[in-house]
PDB file of C-alpha atoms in Angstrom:
ATOM      1  CA  LYS A   1     163.203  80.258  75.012  1.00  0.00           C
ATOM      2  CA  ILE A   2     162.188  82.409  78.176  1.00  0.00           C
ATOM      3  CA  GLU A   3     160.124  85.429  77.964  1.00  0.00           C
ATOM      4  CA  MET A   4     159.729  87.426  80.052  1.00  0.00           C
ATOM      5  CA  LEU A   5     157.360  90.474  80.593  1.00  0.00           C
ATOM      6  CA  THR A   6     158.174  93.938  83.109  1.00  0.00           C
ATOM      7  CA  PHE A   7     157.122  96.997  84.644  1.00  0.00           C
ATOM      8  CA  ASN A   8     157.909  99.907  85.920  1.00  0.00           C
ATOM      9  CA  ALA A   9     156.083 101.391  87.933  1.00  0.00           C
ATOM     10  CA  ALA A  10     156.836 105.079  88.592  1.00  0.00           C
ATOM     11  CA  LEU A  11     157.299 106.069  84.641  1.00  0.00           C
ATOM     12  CA  ASN A  12     154.606 103.389  83.932  1.00  0.00           C
ATOM     13  CA  ILE A  13     156.312 101.429  80.672  1.00  0.00           C
ATOM     14  CA  PHE A  14     156.780  98.088  80.438  1.00  0.00           C
ATOM     15  CA  CYS A  15     159.626  95.573  78.468  1.00  0.00           C
ATOM     16  CA  MET A  16     159.819  92.918  76.674  1.00  0.00           C
ATOM     17  CA  GLY A  17     162.458  90.733  77.259  1.00  0.00           C
ATOM     18  CA  SER A  18     162.747  87.503  75.087  1.00  0.00           C
ATOM     19  CA  TYR A  19     166.297  84.845  75.688  1.00  0.00           C
ATOM     20  CA  THR A  20     166.753  82.196  72.803  1.00  0.00           C
ATOM     21  CA  PHE A  21     169.018  79.618  73.559  1.00  0.00           C
ATOM     22  CA  HIS A  22     170.786  76.569  71.501  1.00  0.00           C
ATOM     23  CA  TRP A  23     172.219  73.955  71.957  1.00  0.00           C
ATOM     24  CA  GLU A  24     174.519  72.173  70.012  1.00  0.00           C
ATOM     25  CA  GLN A  25     177.022  69.044  69.737  1.00  0.00           C
ATOM     26  CA  GLY A  26     179.770  69.907  71.548  1.00  0.00           C
ATOM     27  CA  GLY A  27     178.531  72.163  74.484  1.00  0.00           C
ATOM     28  CA  LYS A  28     178.651  75.335  72.661  1.00  0.00           C
ATOM     29  CA  ILE A  29     175.531  77.554  72.963  1.00  0.00           C
ATOM     30  CA  GLN A  30     174.348  80.108  71.001  1.00  0.00           C
ATOM     31  CA  TRP A  31     171.959  82.486  72.496  1.00  0.00           C
ATOM     32  CA  ASP A  32     170.502  86.315  70.971  1.00  0.00           C
ATOM     33  CA  TYR A  33     167.893  88.269  72.859  1.00  0.00           C
ATOM     34  CA  LEU A  34     165.429  90.669  71.808  1.00  0.00           C
ATOM     35  CA  MET A  35     164.341  94.380  74.423  1.00  0.00           C
ATOM     36  CA  GLN A  36     161.177  95.870  73.319  1.00  0.00           C
ATOM     37  CA  SER A  37     159.843  99.260  75.793  1.00  0.00           C
ATOM     38  CA  MET A  38     157.079 100.045  75.915  1.00  0.00           C
ATOM     39  CA  SER A  39     154.762 103.181  77.323  1.00  0.00           C
ATOM     40  CA  VAL A  40     151.176 102.837  78.057  1.00  0.00           C
ATOM     41  CA  ASP A  41     150.604 106.438  78.525  1.00  0.00           C
ATOM     42  CA  VAL A  42     151.285 107.860  74.591  1.00  0.00           C
ATOM     43  CA  TYR A  43     149.586 111.250  74.549  1.00  0.00           C
ATOM     44  CA  SER A  44     149.479 112.235  78.883  1.00  0.00           C
ATOM     45  CA  GLY A  45     151.531 113.664  81.545  1.00  0.00           C
ATOM     46  CA  GLU A  46     152.670 117.195  80.988  1.00  0.00           C
ATOM     47  CA  ASN A  47     154.160 117.047  76.962  1.00  0.00           C
ATOM     48  CA  GLU A  48     150.300 115.554  76.001  1.00  0.00           C
ATOM     49  CA  THR A  49     149.303 119.423  73.566  1.00  0.00           C
ATOM     50  CA  GLY A  50     152.787 119.624  72.819  1.00  0.00           C
ATOM     51  CA  ASN A  51     152.784 115.599  71.157  1.00  0.00           C
ATOM     52  CA  LEU A  52     149.746 116.219  69.644  1.00  0.00           C
ATOM     53  CA  ILE A  53     150.601 119.028  68.090  1.00  0.00           C
ATOM     54  CA  GLN A  54     153.898 117.835  66.788  1.00  0.00           C
ATOM     55  CA  THR A  55     151.968 114.123  65.253  1.00  0.00           C
ATOM     56  CA  PHE A  56     149.534 116.545  63.633  1.00  0.00           C
ATOM     57  CA  ILE A  57     151.896 118.519  62.156  1.00  0.00           C
ATOM     58  CA  VAL A  58     153.864 115.924  61.094  1.00  0.00           C
ATOM     59  CA  VAL A  59     151.045 113.972  59.402  1.00  0.00           C
ATOM     60  CA  THR A  60     149.918 117.098  57.595  1.00  0.00           C
ATOM     61  CA  MET A  61     152.870 118.148  55.960  1.00  0.00           C
ATOM     62  CA  LEU A  62     153.392 113.616  54.640  1.00  0.00           C
ATOM     63  CA  ALA A  63     149.844 114.788  53.558  1.00  0.00           C
ATOM     64  CA  VAL A  64     150.590 117.594  51.618  1.00  0.00           C
ATOM     65  CA  ASN A  65     153.831 116.209  50.061  1.00  0.00           C
ATOM     66  CA  THR A  66     151.410 113.278  49.322  1.00  0.00           C
ATOM     67  CA  LEU A  67     149.219 115.190  47.560  1.00  0.00           C
ATOM     68  CA  LEU A  68     152.209 117.046  45.589  1.00  0.00           C
ATOM     69  CA  GLU A  69     153.422 113.305  44.572  1.00  0.00           C
ATOM     70  CA  ILE A  70     149.751 112.565  43.306  1.00  0.00           C
ATOM     71  CA  SER A  71     149.843 115.502  41.360  1.00  0.00           C
ATOM     72  CA  GLU A  72     153.074 115.581  39.950  1.00  0.00           C
ATOM     73  CA  ILE A  73     152.146 111.933  38.616  1.00  0.00           C
ATOM     74  CA  ALA A  74     148.466 113.744  37.752  1.00  0.00           C
ATOM     75  CA  ARG A  75     150.371 116.186  35.821  1.00  0.00           C
ATOM     76  CA  ALA A  76     152.980 113.263  33.778  1.00  0.00           C
ATOM     77  CA  PHE A  77     150.071 111.529  32.930  1.00  0.00           C
ATOM     78  CA  ARG A  78     147.836 114.068  31.541  1.00  0.00           C
ATOM     79  CA  ARG A  79     150.742 115.385  29.281  1.00  0.00           C
ATOM     80  CA  PHE A  80     151.805 111.533  28.706  1.00  0.00           C
ATOM     81  CA  ALA A  81     155.052 112.169  29.948  1.00  0.00           C
ATOM     82  CA  PHE A  82     154.523 109.036  32.229  1.00  0.00           C
ATOM     83  CA  TRP A  83     157.818 106.944  31.482  1.00  0.00           C
ATOM     84  CA  ASP A  84     159.330 110.226  32.095  1.00  0.00           C
ATOM     85  CA  TYR A  85     158.151 110.566  35.806  1.00  0.00           C
ATOM     86  CA  PHE A  86     159.015 106.838  36.112  1.00  0.00           C
ATOM     87  CA  GLY A  87     162.100 107.034  34.391  1.00  0.00           C
ATOM     88  CA  ASP A  88     163.024 109.203  37.157  1.00  0.00           C
ATOM     89  CA  LEU A  89     165.301 106.894  39.923  1.00  0.00           C
ATOM     90  CA  PHE A  90     164.812 109.685  42.390  1.00  0.00           C
ATOM     91  CA  ASN A  91     160.994 109.813  41.601  1.00  0.00           C
ATOM     92  CA  TRP A  92     160.891 105.876  43.107  1.00  0.00           C
ATOM     93  CA  VAL A  93     162.575 106.928  45.788  1.00  0.00           C
ATOM     94  CA  ASP A  94     160.105 109.412  46.335  1.00  0.00           C
ATOM     95  CA  MET A  95     157.608 107.094  46.138  1.00  0.00           C
ATOM     96  CA  ALA A  96     158.684 104.393  48.197  1.00  0.00           C
ATOM     97  CA  SER A  97     159.764 107.258  51.106  1.00  0.00           C
ATOM     98  CA  LEU A  98     156.040 108.406  51.286  1.00  0.00           C
ATOM     99  CA  SER A  99     155.240 104.837  51.335  1.00  0.00           C
ATOM    100  CA  CYS A 100     157.422 103.934  54.327  1.00  0.00           C
ATOM    101  CA  MET A 101     156.539 107.496  55.873  1.00  0.00           C
ATOM    102  CA  TRP A 102     152.541 106.104  55.648  1.00  0.00           C
ATOM    103  CA  VAL A 103     152.877 103.020  57.035  1.00  0.00           C
ATOM    104  CA  THR A 104     154.997 104.203  59.991  1.00  0.00           C
ATOM    105  CA  PHE A 105     152.001 106.753  61.118  1.00  0.00           C
ATOM    106  CA  ALA A 106     149.362 103.567  60.242  1.00  0.00           C
ATOM    107  CA  SER A 107     152.159 101.529  63.128  1.00  0.00           C
ATOM    108  CA  TRP A 108     152.624 104.671  65.231  1.00  0.00           C
ATOM    109  CA  TYR A 109     148.353 104.692  65.416  1.00  0.00           C
ATOM    110  CA  TYR A 110     148.330 101.560  65.755  1.00  0.00           C
ATOM    111  CA  TYR A 111     149.635 101.090  68.896  1.00  0.00           C
ATOM    112  CA  VAL A 112     148.595 104.527  69.395  1.00  0.00           C
ATOM    113  CA  VAL A 113     145.435 102.599  69.620  1.00  0.00           C
ATOM    114  CA  LEU A 114     146.317  99.686  71.189  1.00  0.00           C
ATOM    115  CA  ALA A 115     147.704 101.760  73.927  1.00  0.00           C
ATOM    116  CA  THR A 116     144.845 103.984  74.652  1.00  0.00           C
ATOM    117  CA  SER A 117     143.072 101.103  74.871  1.00  0.00           C
ATOM    118  CA  PHE A 118     145.306  98.885  77.489  1.00  0.00           C
ATOM    119  CA  LYS A 119     144.060  98.173  80.861  1.00  0.00           C
ATOM    120  CA  MET A 120     145.107  95.826  83.179  1.00  0.00           C
ATOM    121  CA  SER A 121     144.266  94.366  86.341  1.00  0.00           C
ATOM    122  CA  ASP A 122     146.100  95.593  90.372  1.00  0.00           C
ATOM    123  CA  SER A 123     147.412  91.566  90.321  1.00  0.00           C
ATOM    124  CA  TYR A 124     146.856  88.369  88.458  1.00  0.00           C
ATOM    125  CA  HIS A 125     146.769  85.388  91.094  1.00  0.00           C
ATOM    126  CA  ILE A 126     147.291  82.373  89.586  1.00  0.00           C
ATOM    127  CA  ILE A 127     148.304  80.158  92.045  1.00  0.00           C
ATOM    128  CA  LEU A 128     145.414  79.129  93.466  1.00  0.00           C
ATOM    129  CA  ASP A 129     146.370  77.963  96.662  1.00  0.00           C
ATOM    130  CA  THR A 130     149.687  78.971  97.647  1.00  0.00           C
ATOM    131  CA  GLN A 131     149.042  77.180 101.016  1.00  0.00           C
ATOM    132  CA  ALA A 132     148.716  73.788  99.334  1.00  0.00           C
ATOM    133  CA  LYS A 133     150.346  70.510 100.040  1.00  0.00           C
ATOM    134  CA  ALA A 134     149.991  68.758  97.567  1.00  0.00           C
ATOM    135  CA  ARG A 135     149.475  70.180  93.524  1.00  0.00           C
ATOM    136  CA  LEU A 136     150.983  73.493  94.689  1.00  0.00           C
ATOM    137  CA  PHE A 137     150.869  74.387  90.861  1.00  0.00           C
ATOM    138  CA  ALA A 138     147.167  74.265  90.476  1.00  0.00           C
ATOM    139  CA  THR A 139     145.958  77.539  88.618  1.00  0.00           C
ATOM    140  CA  ASP A 140     142.553  79.647  88.988  1.00  0.00           C
ATOM    141  CA  PRO A 141     141.652  79.232  84.997  1.00  0.00           C
ATOM    142  CA  GLN A 142     140.136  82.445  84.640  1.00  0.00           C
ATOM    143  CA  GLN A 143     143.103  83.881  86.626  1.00  0.00           C
ATOM    144  CA  GLU A 144     145.557  82.298  83.828  1.00  0.00           C
ATOM    145  CA  ILE A 145     143.428  84.141  80.755  1.00  0.00           C
ATOM    146  CA  ASN A 146     144.143  87.265  82.472  1.00  0.00           C
ATOM    147  CA  PHE A 147     147.371  87.045  82.172  1.00  0.00           C
ATOM    148  CA  LEU A 148     147.911  85.249  78.944  1.00  0.00           C
ATOM    149  CA  ASN A 149     145.499  88.102  77.491  1.00  0.00           C
ATOM    150  CA  LEU A 150     147.619  90.637  79.192  1.00  0.00           C
ATOM    151  CA  VAL A 151     150.906  88.609  77.862  1.00  0.00           C
ATOM    152  CA  LYS A 152     149.171  88.755  74.509  1.00  0.00           C
ATOM    153  CA  ASN A 153     148.377  92.622  74.261  1.00  0.00           C
ATOM    154  CA  MET A 154     151.913  93.417  75.314  1.00  0.00           C
ATOM    155  CA  GLN A 155     153.424  90.957  72.956  1.00  0.00           C
ATOM    156  CA  GLU A 156     150.862  92.888  70.192  1.00  0.00           C
ATOM    157  CA  MET A 157     152.630  96.466  71.207  1.00  0.00           C
ATOM    158  CA  SER A 158     156.195  95.247  71.291  1.00  0.00           C
ATOM    159  CA  ASP A 159     155.413  93.750  67.396  1.00  0.00           C
ATOM    160  CA  ILE A 160     153.824  96.894  66.018  1.00  0.00           C
ATOM    161  CA  ILE A 161     156.919  99.223  67.541  1.00  0.00           C
ATOM    162  CA  SER A 162     158.992  95.979  66.033  1.00  0.00           C
ATOM    163  CA  VAL A 163     157.580  97.427  63.017  1.00  0.00           C
ATOM    164  CA  TYR A 164     157.359 101.580  63.543  1.00  0.00           C
ATOM    165  CA  SER A 165     161.059 101.526  64.770  1.00  0.00           C
ATOM    166  CA  THR A 166     161.808  99.600  60.846  1.00  0.00           C
ATOM    167  CA  PHE A 167     159.588 101.950  58.862  1.00  0.00           C
ATOM    168  CA  SER A 168     160.599 105.322  61.004  1.00  0.00           C
ATOM    169  CA  GLY A 169     164.863 104.319  60.345  1.00  0.00           C
ATOM    170  CA  ILE A 170     163.928 102.902  55.775  1.00  0.00           C
ATOM    171  CA  SER A 171     162.150 106.843  56.179  1.00  0.00           C
ATOM    172  CA  LEU A 172     164.497 108.540  57.620  1.00  0.00           C
ATOM    173  CA  VAL A 173     167.305 107.353  54.400  1.00  0.00           C
ATOM    174  CA  LEU A 174     165.426 107.214  52.299  1.00  0.00           C
ATOM    175  CA  MET A 175     164.908 111.983  53.070  1.00  0.00           C
ATOM    176  CA  VAL A 176     167.746 111.894  53.179  1.00  0.00           C
ATOM    177  CA  PHE A 177     168.065 110.770  50.012  1.00  0.00           C
ATOM    178  CA  ARG A 178     165.149 112.897  48.554  1.00  0.00           C
ATOM    179  CA  MET A 179     167.569 115.805  49.812  1.00  0.00           C
ATOM    180  CA  LEU A 180     169.711 115.048  48.558  1.00  0.00           C
ATOM    181  CA  LYS A 181     168.277 115.359  44.797  1.00  0.00           C
TER     182      LYS A 181
END
C-alpha cells in the first residue's frame, strides 16, 4: 500500500491518495486507489458570508422539517393511530431521509471543526543530517511525530469527508423519493 499527501498551496487544498496493490500467483497485479481532496479554508475567502448564510438556511429548513415530522408522529400517538403512521412506507422514507440529512450535517460540522482547528508547520525537517556519510535516514523524532500527526489529521479529515459525501448522496436519493410521494 502506498499513501501520499499532496498540498496545492495556491488553492490551499490537500489531497490524500492511497494506492493498494495485490500480487497474485501467476504475476497478475490487482490494484485499487482512493483519492480524497479537502480544503482547510471552509468558510473563508470571497464567498464566506454567502456560504455561512446558505448553511444557516439549510440547517434551519432541516430543523423545521424535522419538527414537522415529529409533530406528525405526536399527532398519530395522540389519536392512537401510530400503526397508521408507521404502516405507511413513505413515513419511513421521511424518517430515513431526515436521519441521513442530520448525519450529513453532523459530519459537515465535524469537518468544519477539524478544518478550522488545523495547523500546519512551514516545513518538517525529518532527516536529522542531510550531509551525513553514514546513517542517511536518521530522523529527528519530534519532527517525525509532527509530520505523522499532520498525516493523521489529514486522514481523519479525509475519512469524515467520505462519510459526508456518502450520506449527502443517500440524502439526495431519499429526498427525491420524498418529493415523489
